[in-house]
Structures are given as C-alpha cells and as structure tokens.
C-alpha cells in the first residue's frame, strides 16, 4: 500500500514531522523531519542537524523507503542526529505556489535546478536553523541534491558558514564521461526541448501518471519488472536493487520535476560545462551581463566536502568528480 513519506516513517515507529516553507519567489515547499531515534538517542531534545536532499525526479522518500535497517535517515537518527529531508519545488510534496497553479499555469514550471539551489535550499536552511536554534548543519545530497548545493554556495557564498560539511552522493555537475543513453539523447534536443513542451502546455515531467503510461506501454500490465524498467531508463540502474523492493521504489519515484531541470542538465552535457541556465542571448545579457551563461565558480565553496561514487554509475562517472 502506498504511504506518504510521514506515513512511512511512522510505520517504522519513528517520530515524523512535516514542515512547510515558503521561498522568496513564492514556492511552497515541504520538509520532513525525524527529530530523534527510535531505539537509541530516542529522547526529545537538542541534537546536531543533518539535512538530506534528493536527486532529480525524486523526493524525501528516497531516504526512508528502504526501511529501518537500511535507510539512511533512520540510521542517522539512531546515531543521534536531528534528521531533515527536503523536497524540491515541483515534486509530489512541493507542488504548490502562493499564486501560480501547477495544473493551469505553465509559468509555475519555469525553473531549473539552479532555482532550487538559489531559492529552495536557503529557505530550508534558514527555516531549520531558526527553528532548532543551531548555527550550522551537515548536508547530504544525492545527484541533483549535490548540484543544488554547488549552486547555492557558489552564488551565495555567505551560506558556506552555515554548513559543517558536505557529503555528495554521486553529486551531478560535469558529464564528460556520461554514458546514459537517455541523457545523451536529451542533450541533442536541449535547445528545443522546453520550447516544444511549453508550446503544448507541458511544463512538468516524471509524474506517476506519465510513468504508469510508459511502463504499461513498454511492459504490459502489472508491476514492471527490473528488466523492463531498465529498458525504460536505457541503463541497468536496477541491477543492484532487491527485486522485491521495486514495487515500493516505483510507487515513490518518479516524483515529478520541471522539463527545464532536465533541459539544464542537457545543456551541461552538450557543452561540457557546469553553467547557469542558457535562455537566449538577450535574456542572458539581462540576467548575467553576458551573451552566454557564466559557469558556476566552484572555488567559492569552502565547506569541507566529501564525494562518494559508484564505479558502475553511467551518469555521474567517478572521473567527472575529480574535475
């Protein structure tokens, strides 16, 4: 049975909280919290804060869906952390705005992961530190969760002081050695991808409805098997996953994102850069002062950083992490 993220947490006997935060540009985003452990460190009270951020097309459920024995959020709670998990604008839990309707206004979807790093992450950080009374936190980011950390601390370097350390789980920035056929194909159409989608009123990608349609079309009826999901993704990304977990995993992902997020990664692959979103020459001049988007200045990131990779990752290759 599908459970919302707080329900998953409560199912395993952990305390669960939901917090709503509004960004400076009006997006209403949601964070989930496990304030203390279940078996150890299980008394309420102040404790060090750790923030977990999901990847593209995912949600905070990524950090709890594997259960109490294996999921990172529970392990950290047992180790004495106050665990917070963010949800980027546009996903299942953060599909809201103080003015725009995501189902009626395509302008709701005119954001990339740059905006998540520039607006969502600082909103979460400020809210959490203010509520807990802590001055700094640990940060863990998977894939796009690492991308947005790089964005924040390069564009707003004053936030470096708010992090004790950064732990990047295959953090996505450069894709020189990308071998994912789906990403490679998207890069070929990065110039027209968003324009074509918006022309037909589509700004969102990766909804459960889209996924179910695609899996049904390619896999037939019933729960998609791992081999079929590999065909959809174009890569054997499920080869290290317990097959019995696949129905649960696919009930929470994809969780939704904007087409511009995907297009922005496509720009990076096509140009072999880690740069701000490329609108057009005129808009770039207005926003950045240059006809082409500037690259993110990673030298401005001063947080002690630890990067983790898998040797069979065909999207974020370990060689790209050494750049």
Coordinates of N, CA and C in Angstrom, one line a residue, residues 36-266:
X36 N 14.4 12.5 16.4 CA 15.3 11.7 17.2 C 15.1 10.2 16.8
X37 N 15.9 9.3 17.4 CA 15.9 7.9 17.1 C 14.7 7.2 17.7
X38 N 14.6 5.9 17.4 CA 13.6 5.0 18.0 C 14.2 4.1 19.1
X39 N 15.3 3.5 18.8 CA 15.9 2.5 19.7 C 17.0 3.2 20.6
X40 N 17.8 4.1 19.9 CA 18.8 4.8 20.6 C 18.6 6.3 20.4
X41 N 19.2 7.1 21.3 CA 19.1 8.5 21.2 C 17.6 8.9 20.9
X42 N 16.7 8.3 21.7 CA 15.3 8.5 21.4 C 14.6 9.4 22.3
X43 N 15.3 10.3 23.0 CA 14.6 11.3 23.9 C 14.6 12.6 23.2
X44 N 13.5 13.3 23.2 CA 13.5 14.7 22.6 C 14.5 15.6 23.2
X45 N 15.0 16.5 22.4 CA 16.0 17.5 22.9 C 16.9 17.9 21.8
X46 N 17.7 18.9 22.0 CA 18.6 19.5 21.0 C 19.6 18.4 20.6
X47 N 19.9 18.4 19.3 CA 20.9 17.5 18.8 C 21.4 18.1 17.4
X48 N 22.6 17.6 16.9 CA 23.1 18.2 15.7 C 22.2 17.9 14.5
X49 N 22.0 18.9 13.6 CA 21.1 18.8 12.5 C 21.9 18.3 11.3
X50 N 21.2 17.4 10.5 CA 21.7 17.0 9.2 C 20.5 17.1 8.2
X51 N 20.9 17.6 7.1 CA 19.9 17.8 6.0 C 20.2 17.0 4.8
X52 N 19.1 16.2 4.4 CA 19.3 15.3 3.2 C 18.5 15.8 2.1
X53 N 19.1 15.9 0.9 CA 18.4 16.4 -0.3 C 18.5 15.4 -1.4
X54 N 17.3 15.1 -2.0 CA 17.1 14.1 -3.0 C 17.6 14.5 -4.4
X55 N 17.6 13.5 -5.3 CA 18.0 13.8 -6.7 C 16.9 14.1 -7.6
X56 N 17.2 14.2 -8.9 CA 16.2 14.6 -10.0 C 15.1 13.6 -10.0
X57 N 13.9 14.1 -10.1 CA 12.6 13.2 -10.2 C 12.4 12.4 -8.9
X58 N 13.0 12.8 -7.8 CA 12.8 12.1 -6.6 C 12.2 12.9 -5.5
X59 N 12.2 12.4 -4.3 CA 11.7 13.1 -3.1 C 12.4 12.7 -1.9
X60 N 11.9 13.2 -0.7 CA 12.5 12.9 0.5 C 12.3 11.4 0.9
X61 N 11.3 10.7 0.2 CA 11.1 9.3 0.4 C 12.3 8.5 0.1
X62 N 13.2 9.0 -0.7 CA 14.4 8.2 -1.1 C 15.2 7.8 0.2
X63 N 15.1 8.6 1.2 CA 16.0 8.4 2.4 C 15.3 7.6 3.5
X64 N 14.1 7.1 3.2 CA 13.4 6.2 4.2 C 12.8 5.0 3.6
X65 N 12.7 4.9 2.3 CA 11.9 3.9 1.6 C 12.5 2.5 1.8
X66 N 13.8 2.4 2.1 CA 14.5 1.1 2.3 C 14.2 0.5 3.6
X67 N 13.5 1.2 4.5 CA 13.2 0.6 5.8 C 14.2 0.9 6.9
X68 N 13.8 0.5 8.1 CA 14.5 1.0 9.3 C 15.9 0.4 9.4
X69 N 16.2 -0.7 8.8 CA 17.5 -1.3 8.9 C 18.5 -0.7 7.9
X70 N 18.0 -0.2 6.8 CA 18.9 0.2 5.7 C 18.8 1.6 5.2
X71 N 17.7 2.3 5.5 CA 17.5 3.7 5.0 C 18.4 4.6 5.8
X72 N 19.0 5.6 5.1 CA 20.0 6.5 5.7 C 19.4 7.3 6.8
X73 N 18.2 7.8 6.6 CA 17.5 8.7 7.6 C 17.4 8.1 8.9
X74 N 17.0 6.8 8.9 CA 16.8 6.1 10.2 C 18.2 5.8 10.9
X75 N 19.1 5.5 10.1 CA 20.5 5.2 10.6 C 21.0 6.4 11.3
X76 N 20.9 7.6 10.6 CA 21.4 8.9 11.2 C 20.6 9.2 12.5
X77 N 19.3 9.0 12.5 CA 18.5 9.3 13.7 C 19.0 8.5 14.9
X78 N 19.3 7.2 14.6 CA 19.8 6.3 15.7 C 21.2 6.8 16.2
X79 N 21.9 7.4 15.3 CA 23.3 7.9 15.7 C 23.2 9.2 16.4
X80 N 22.0 9.8 16.6 CA 21.9 11.0 17.4 C 21.7 12.3 16.6
X81 N 21.3 12.2 15.3 CA 21.1 13.4 14.5 C 19.6 13.8 14.5
X82 N 19.4 15.1 14.4 CA 18.1 15.6 14.1 C 18.0 15.6 12.5
X83 N 17.2 14.7 12.0 CA 17.3 14.5 10.5 C 16.2 15.2 9.8
X84 N 16.6 16.0 8.8 CA 15.6 16.8 8.0 C 15.8 16.4 6.5
X85 N 14.7 16.2 5.8 CA 14.7 15.9 4.4 C 13.9 16.9 3.6
X86 N 14.6 17.5 2.6 CA 13.9 18.5 1.8 C 13.2 17.9 0.6
X87 N 12.3 18.7 0.0 CA 11.6 18.3 -1.2 C 11.7 19.5 -2.1
X88 N 12.3 19.4 -3.3 CA 12.4 20.5 -4.3 C 11.1 20.9 -4.8
X89 N 11.0 22.2 -5.2 CA 9.8 22.7 -5.9 C 9.4 21.8 -7.1
X90 N 8.1 21.5 -7.2 CA 7.6 20.8 -8.3 C 7.5 19.3 -8.1
X91 N 8.1 18.7 -7.0 CA 7.9 17.3 -6.8 C 6.6 17.1 -6.1
X92 N 6.3 15.8 -5.8 CA 4.9 15.5 -5.3 C 4.6 16.2 -4.0
X93 N 5.6 16.5 -3.2 CA 5.3 17.2 -1.9 C 5.5 18.7 -1.9
X94 N 6.0 19.2 -3.0 CA 6.3 20.7 -3.1 C 5.7 21.2 -4.3
X95 N 4.5 20.8 -4.7 CA 3.9 21.2 -5.9 C 2.8 22.3 -5.6
X96 N 3.4 23.4 -5.2 CA 2.5 24.5 -4.7 C 3.1 25.8 -4.8
X97 N 2.3 26.9 -4.9 CA 2.9 28.2 -5.0 C 1.8 29.2 -4.4
X98 N 2.2 30.3 -3.9 CA 1.3 31.3 -3.3 C 0.4 32.0 -4.4
X99 N 0.7 31.8 -5.7 CA -0.1 32.5 -6.7 C -0.3 31.6 -7.9
X100 N 0.6 30.8 -8.3 CA 0.6 30.0 -9.5 C 0.0 28.6 -9.3
X101 N -0.8 28.2 -10.2 CA -1.4 26.8 -10.1 C -0.6 25.9 -11.0
X102 N 0.0 24.9 -10.5 CA 0.9 24.0 -11.4 C 0.1 23.3 -12.4
X103 N -1.2 23.1 -12.3 CA -2.0 22.4 -13.3 C -2.6 23.4 -14.4
X104 N -2.5 24.7 -14.1 CA -3.1 25.6 -15.0 C -2.1 26.7 -15.6
X105 N -1.0 26.9 -14.8 CA 0.0 27.9 -15.2 C 1.3 27.3 -15.6
X106 N 1.7 27.2 -16.9 CA 3.0 26.6 -17.2 C 4.1 27.5 -16.6
X107 N 3.8 28.7 -16.3 CA 4.9 29.6 -15.7 C 5.3 29.0 -14.3
X108 N 4.5 28.2 -13.7 CA 4.9 27.6 -12.5 C 6.1 26.7 -12.7
X109 N 6.2 26.2 -13.9 CA 7.3 25.2 -14.2 C 8.5 25.8 -14.8
X110 N 8.6 27.2 -14.8 CA 9.8 27.8 -15.5 C 10.9 28.0 -14.4
X111 N 11.4 26.8 -14.0 CA 12.5 26.8 -13.1 C 13.4 25.6 -13.4
X112 N 14.7 25.8 -13.1 CA 15.6 24.6 -13.2 C 16.2 24.3 -11.9
X113 N 17.1 23.4 -11.8 CA 17.8 23.1 -10.5 C 18.6 24.3 -10.0
X114 N 18.9 25.3 -10.9 CA 19.6 26.5 -10.4 C 18.7 27.2 -9.5
X115 N 17.4 27.3 -9.8 CA 16.4 28.0 -8.9 C 16.2 27.2 -7.6
X116 N 16.3 25.9 -7.6 CA 16.2 25.1 -6.4 C 17.4 25.4 -5.5
X117 N 18.6 25.6 -6.1 CA 19.7 25.9 -5.3 C 19.7 27.3 -4.8
X118 N 19.2 28.2 -5.6 CA 19.2 29.6 -5.3 C 18.1 30.0 -4.3
X119 N 16.9 29.3 -4.3 CA 15.8 29.7 -3.5 C 15.4 28.6 -2.5
X120 N 15.2 27.4 -3.0 CA 14.7 26.4 -2.1 C 15.6 26.0 -0.9
X121 N 16.9 25.7 -1.3 CA 17.8 25.3 -0.3 C 18.1 26.3 0.8
X122 N 18.3 27.6 0.4 CA 18.5 28.6 1.5 C 17.2 28.8 2.4
X123 N 16.0 28.6 1.8 CA 14.8 28.7 2.5 C 14.7 27.6 3.6
X124 N 15.1 26.4 3.1 CA 15.1 25.2 4.1 C 16.1 25.5 5.2
X125 N 17.3 25.9 4.8 CA 18.4 26.1 5.7 C 18.1 27.1 6.8
X126 N 17.6 28.2 6.4 CA 17.2 29.3 7.3 C 16.1 28.9 8.2
X127 N 15.1 28.2 7.7 CA 14.0 27.8 8.5 C 14.4 26.8 9.6
X128 N 15.2 25.8 9.2 CA 15.7 24.7 10.1 C 16.6 25.3 11.2
X129 N 17.5 26.1 10.8 CA 18.4 26.7 11.8 C 17.7 27.6 12.8
X130 N 16.7 28.3 12.3 CA 16.0 29.2 13.1 C 15.1 28.4 14.1
X131 N 14.5 27.3 13.6 CA 13.6 26.5 14.4 C 14.4 25.8 15.5
X132 N 15.5 25.2 15.1 CA 16.3 24.4 16.1 C 17.2 25.1 17.0
X133 N 17.6 26.4 16.6 CA 18.5 27.2 17.3 C 19.9 26.8 17.1
X134 N 20.2 25.9 16.1 CA 21.5 25.5 15.7 C 22.1 26.6 14.8
X135 N 23.4 26.7 14.8 CA 24.0 27.7 13.9 C 24.5 27.1 12.6
X136 N 24.7 25.8 12.6 CA 25.2 25.1 11.4 C 24.7 23.7 11.3
X137 N 24.8 23.1 10.1 CA 24.3 21.8 9.9 C 25.2 21.0 9.0
X138 N 25.0 19.7 8.9 CA 25.6 18.8 8.0 C 24.7 18.7 6.8
X139 N 25.2 18.5 5.6 CA 24.4 18.4 4.4 C 24.8 17.2 3.6
X140 N 23.8 16.4 3.2 CA 24.0 15.2 2.3 C 23.1 15.4 1.1
X141 N 23.7 15.3 -0.1 CA 23.0 15.5 -1.3 C 23.3 14.4 -2.3
X142 N 22.2 13.8 -2.8 CA 22.4 12.8 -3.9 C 22.1 13.3 -5.2
X143 N 23.0 13.2 -6.2 CA 22.9 13.6 -7.5 C 22.5 15.1 -7.6
X144 N 21.3 15.4 -8.0 CA 20.8 16.8 -8.1 C 20.9 17.4 -6.7
X145 N 20.8 16.7 -5.7 CA 20.9 17.2 -4.3 C 22.3 17.8 -4.1
X146 N 23.3 17.2 -4.8 CA 24.6 17.8 -4.8 C 24.7 19.0 -5.7
X147 N 24.1 18.9 -6.9 CA 24.1 20.1 -7.8 C 23.6 21.3 -7.1
X148 N 22.5 21.3 -6.4 CA 21.9 22.5 -5.8 C 22.8 23.0 -4.7
X149 N 23.6 22.1 -4.0 CA 24.5 22.6 -3.0 C 25.6 23.4 -3.7
X150 N 26.1 23.0 -4.8 CA 27.1 23.7 -5.5 C 26.6 25.1 -6.0
X151 N 25.4 25.1 -6.5 CA 24.7 26.3 -6.9 C 24.6 27.3 -5.8
X152 N 24.1 26.9 -4.7 CA 23.9 27.8 -3.5 C 25.2 28.4 -3.1
X153 N 26.2 27.6 -2.8 CA 27.4 28.1 -2.2 C 28.3 28.8 -3.1
X154 N 28.1 28.7 -4.4 CA 28.9 29.5 -5.4 C 28.2 30.8 -5.7
X155 N 26.9 30.8 -5.7 CA 26.1 32.1 -6.0 C 25.9 32.9 -4.7
X156 N 25.8 32.2 -3.6 CA 25.6 32.8 -2.3 C 26.6 32.3 -1.3
X157 N 27.9 32.7 -1.5 CA 28.9 32.1 -0.7 C 28.8 32.4 0.8
X158 N 28.0 33.3 1.2 CA 27.8 33.5 2.7 C 27.1 32.3 3.3
X159 N 26.5 31.4 2.6 CA 25.9 30.2 3.1 C 27.0 29.2 3.5
X160 N 28.2 29.3 3.0 CA 29.2 28.4 3.4 C 29.4 28.3 4.9
X161 N 29.1 29.4 5.6 CA 29.3 29.4 7.1 C 28.2 28.6 7.8
X162 N 27.2 28.2 7.1 CA 26.1 27.5 7.7 C 26.2 26.0 7.6
X163 N 27.2 25.5 7.0 CA 27.4 24.1 6.9 C 28.7 23.6 7.5
X164 N 28.6 22.5 8.3 CA 29.8 21.9 8.9 C 30.5 21.1 7.8
X165 N 29.8 20.4 7.0 CA 30.4 19.5 6.0 C 29.4 19.2 4.9
X166 N 29.9 18.8 3.7 CA 29.0 18.4 2.6 C 29.4 17.0 2.2
X167 N 28.4 16.2 2.1 CA 28.6 14.8 1.6 C 27.8 14.6 0.3
X168 N 28.5 14.5 -0.8 CA 27.9 14.4 -2.1 C 27.9 12.9 -2.5
X169 N 26.7 12.4 -2.6 CA 26.5 11.0 -3.1 C 26.3 11.1 -4.6
X170 N 27.4 10.8 -5.4 CA 27.3 11.0 -6.8 C 26.8 12.4 -7.2
X171 N 27.4 13.4 -6.7 CA 26.8 14.8 -7.0 C 27.0 15.1 -8.5
X172 N 25.9 15.6 -9.1 CA 25.9 15.9 -10.5 C 26.4 17.3 -10.8
X173 N 27.4 17.4 -11.6 CA 27.9 18.7 -12.1 C 28.4 18.6 -13.5
X174 N 29.4 17.8 -13.7 CA 30.0 17.6 -15.0 C 29.6 16.2 -15.6
X175 N 29.5 16.1 -16.9 CA 29.0 14.9 -17.5 C 29.9 14.5 -18.7
X176 N 31.2 14.8 -18.6 CA 32.1 14.5 -19.7 C 32.1 13.0 -20.1
X177 N 32.0 12.1 -19.0 CA 32.0 10.7 -19.2 C 30.6 10.0 -19.1
X178 N 29.6 10.8 -19.2 CA 28.2 10.3 -19.1 C 28.0 9.2 -20.2
X179 N 27.5 8.1 -19.9 CA 27.2 7.0 -20.8 C 25.7 6.6 -20.8
X180 N 24.9 7.4 -20.1 CA 23.4 7.2 -20.0 C 22.8 7.5 -21.4
X181 N 22.3 6.6 -22.1 CA 21.7 6.9 -23.4 C 20.6 7.9 -23.4
X182 N 19.8 7.8 -22.3 CA 18.6 8.8 -22.2 C 19.1 10.2 -22.1
X183 N 20.1 10.4 -21.2 CA 20.7 11.7 -21.0 C 21.4 12.2 -22.3
X184 N 22.1 11.3 -23.0 CA 22.8 11.7 -24.2 C 21.8 12.1 -25.3
X185 N 20.7 11.4 -25.4 CA 19.6 11.8 -26.3 C 19.0 13.1 -26.0
X186 N 18.7 13.3 -24.7 CA 18.2 14.6 -24.3 C 19.1 15.8 -24.6
X187 N 20.4 15.6 -24.5 CA 21.3 16.6 -24.8 C 21.3 17.1 -26.2
X188 N 20.9 16.2 -27.1 CA 20.8 16.5 -28.5 C 19.7 17.5 -28.8
X189 N 18.7 17.5 -27.9 CA 17.5 18.3 -28.1 C 17.4 19.4 -27.1
X190 N 18.4 19.7 -26.4 CA 18.3 20.7 -25.3 C 17.9 22.0 -25.7
X191 N 18.2 22.4 -27.0 CA 17.8 23.8 -27.4 C 16.3 23.9 -27.7
X192 N 15.6 22.8 -28.0 CA 14.2 22.9 -28.3 C 13.3 22.2 -27.3
X193 N 13.9 21.4 -26.4 CA 13.1 20.6 -25.5 C 12.0 21.3 -24.8
X194 N 12.4 22.4 -24.1 CA 11.5 23.1 -23.3 C 10.5 23.9 -24.2
X195 N 11.0 24.5 -25.2 CA 10.1 25.3 -26.1 C 9.0 24.5 -26.7
X196 N 9.3 23.3 -27.1 CA 8.3 22.4 -27.7 C 7.3 22.0 -26.6
X197 N 7.8 21.7 -25.4 CA 6.9 21.2 -24.4 C 5.9 22.3 -23.9
X198 N 6.5 23.5 -23.8 CA 5.6 24.6 -23.4 C 4.6 25.0 -24.4
X199 N 5.0 24.8 -25.7 CA 4.1 25.1 -26.8 C 2.8 24.3 -26.7
X200 N 2.9 23.1 -26.1 CA 1.7 22.2 -26.0 C 1.2 22.3 -24.5
X201 N 1.6 23.2 -23.8 CA 1.1 23.4 -22.4 C 1.7 22.4 -21.4
X202 N 2.9 21.9 -21.7 CA 3.5 20.9 -20.8 C 4.8 21.5 -20.1
X203 N 4.8 21.6 -18.8 CA 6.0 22.1 -18.1 C 6.6 21.1 -17.2
X204 N 5.8 20.0 -16.9 CA 6.2 19.0 -15.9 C 6.6 17.7 -16.6
X205 N 7.5 17.0 -15.9 CA 7.9 15.7 -16.4 C 8.1 14.8 -15.2
X206 N 7.8 13.5 -15.5 CA 8.1 12.5 -14.4 C 7.0 12.3 -13.4
X207 N 5.8 12.6 -13.8 CA 4.6 12.3 -12.9 C 4.4 10.8 -12.8
X208 N 3.7 10.4 -11.8 CA 3.4 8.9 -11.7 C 2.5 8.5 -12.9
X209 N 1.6 9.4 -13.3 CA 0.7 9.1 -14.4 C 1.5 8.9 -15.7
X210 N 2.5 9.7 -16.0 CA 3.4 9.6 -17.1 C 4.1 8.3 -17.0
X211 N 4.6 8.0 -15.8 CA 5.4 6.8 -15.6 C 4.5 5.5 -15.9
X212 N 3.3 5.5 -15.3 CA 2.5 4.3 -15.4 C 2.1 4.1 -16.9
X213 N 1.9 5.2 -17.6 CA 1.6 5.1 -19.0 C 2.7 4.5 -19.8
X214 N 3.9 5.0 -19.5 CA 5.1 4.5 -20.2 C 5.4 3.0 -19.9
X215 N 5.3 2.7 -18.6 CA 5.6 1.3 -18.2 C 4.6 0.4 -18.7
X216 N 3.3 0.8 -18.8 CA 2.3 0.0 -19.3 C 2.4 -0.2 -20.8
X217 N 2.9 0.8 -21.5 CA 3.1 0.7 -23.0 C 4.2 -0.2 -23.3
X218 N 5.3 -0.1 -22.5 CA 6.5 -0.9 -22.8 C 6.6 -2.2 -22.1
X219 N 5.9 -2.4 -21.0 CA 6.0 -3.6 -20.2 C 4.7 -4.4 -20.1
X220 N 3.6 -3.9 -20.6 CA 2.4 -4.6 -20.4 C 1.8 -4.3 -19.0
X221 N 0.7 -5.0 -18.7 CA 0.0 -4.8 -17.5 C 0.8 -5.4 -16.3
X222 N 0.4 -4.9 -15.1 CA 1.1 -5.5 -13.9 C 2.3 -4.6 -13.5
X223 N 2.9 -5.1 -12.4 CA 4.1 -4.4 -11.8 C 5.3 -4.6 -12.8
X224 N 5.9 -3.5 -13.2 CA 7.1 -3.6 -14.1 C 8.2 -4.4 -13.4
X225 N 8.8 -5.3 -14.2 CA 10.0 -6.0 -13.7 C 11.2 -5.1 -13.9
X226 N 12.3 -5.5 -13.2 CA 13.5 -4.8 -13.3 C 14.0 -4.7 -14.7
X227 N 14.0 -5.8 -15.5 CA 14.5 -5.7 -16.8 C 13.7 -4.7 -17.7
X228 N 12.4 -4.6 -17.5 CA 11.6 -3.7 -18.2 C 11.9 -2.3 -17.8
X229 N 12.1 -2.0 -16.5 CA 12.5 -0.7 -16.1 C 13.8 -0.3 -16.7
X230 N 14.7 -1.2 -16.8 CA 16.0 -0.9 -17.5 C 15.8 -0.5 -18.9
X231 N 14.8 -1.1 -19.6 CA 14.5 -0.6 -21.0 C 14.0 0.8 -21.0
X232 N 13.2 1.1 -20.0 CA 12.6 2.5 -20.0 C 13.7 3.5 -19.7
X233 N 14.6 3.2 -18.8 CA 15.7 4.1 -18.4 C 16.8 4.1 -19.4
X234 N 16.9 3.0 -20.2 CA 18.1 2.9 -21.1 C 19.4 2.5 -20.4
X235 N 19.3 2.0 -19.2 CA 20.5 1.7 -18.5 C 20.1 0.7 -17.4
X236 N 21.0 -0.2 -17.0 CA 20.7 -1.2 -16.0 C 20.9 -0.6 -14.6
X237 N 20.1 0.4 -14.3 CA 20.3 1.1 -13.0 C 19.7 0.3 -11.8
X238 N 18.9 -0.8 -12.1 CA 18.3 -1.5 -11.1 C 19.0 -2.8 -10.8
X239 N 20.2 -3.0 -11.3 CA 20.9 -4.3 -11.2 C 21.3 -4.6 -9.8
X240 N 21.5 -3.5 -8.9 CA 21.9 -3.7 -7.5 C 20.8 -3.6 -6.6
X241 N 19.5 -3.6 -7.1 CA 18.4 -3.4 -6.2 C 17.6 -4.7 -6.0
X242 N 17.2 -5.0 -4.8 CA 16.4 -6.1 -4.5 C 15.1 -6.1 -5.3
X243 N 14.9 -7.1 -6.1 CA 13.7 -7.1 -7.0 C 12.4 -6.9 -6.2
X244 N 12.4 -7.5 -4.9 CA 11.2 -7.4 -4.1 C 10.9 -5.9 -3.7
X245 N 11.9 -5.0 -3.8 CA 11.7 -3.6 -3.4 C 11.2 -2.8 -4.5
X246 N 11.3 -3.3 -5.8 CA 10.9 -2.5 -6.9 C 9.5 -1.9 -6.9
X247 N 8.5 -2.7 -6.5 CA 7.2 -2.0 -6.5 C 7.1 -0.9 -5.5
X248 N 7.8 -1.0 -4.3 CA 7.8 0.1 -3.4 C 8.6 1.3 -3.9
X249 N 9.7 1.0 -4.5 CA 10.5 2.1 -5.0 C 9.8 2.9 -6.1
X250 N 9.1 2.2 -7.0 CA 8.5 2.8 -8.1 C 7.2 3.5 -7.7
X251 N 6.7 3.2 -6.5 CA 5.5 3.9 -6.0 C 5.8 5.3 -5.5
X252 N 7.1 5.6 -5.3 CA 7.6 6.9 -4.8 C 8.4 7.7 -5.9
X253 N 8.8 7.0 -6.9 CA 9.6 7.6 -7.9 C 9.2 7.1 -9.3
X254 N 9.1 8.0 -10.3 CA 9.4 9.4 -10.2 C 8.4 10.2 -9.5
X255 N 8.9 11.3 -8.9 CA 8.1 12.2 -8.0 C 7.8 13.5 -8.7
X256 N 8.2 13.7 -9.9 CA 8.0 14.9 -10.7 C 9.1 15.9 -10.6
X257 N 9.2 16.7 -11.7 CA 10.2 17.8 -11.8 C 9.7 18.6 -13.0
X258 N 10.5 19.7 -13.3 CA 10.2 20.5 -14.4 C 11.0 20.1 -15.6
X259 N 10.5 20.3 -16.8 CA 11.2 20.0 -18.0 C 12.5 20.8 -18.1
X260 N 12.5 22.0 -17.5 CA 13.6 22.9 -17.5 C 14.8 22.3 -16.7
X261 N 14.5 21.5 -15.7 CA 15.5 20.9 -14.9 C 16.3 19.9 -15.8
X262 N 15.5 19.1 -16.6 CA 16.1 18.1 -17.5 C 16.9 18.9 -18.6
X263 N 16.3 19.9 -19.1 CA 16.9 20.7 -20.2 C 18.3 21.3 -19.7
X264 N 18.3 21.8 -18.5 CA 19.5 22.4 -18.0 C 20.7 21.3 -17.9
X265 N 20.3 20.1 -17.5 CA 21.4 19.1 -17.5 C 21.8 18.8 -18.9
X266 N 20.8 18.8 -19.8 CA 21.1 18.6 -21.2 C 22.1 19.6 -21.8

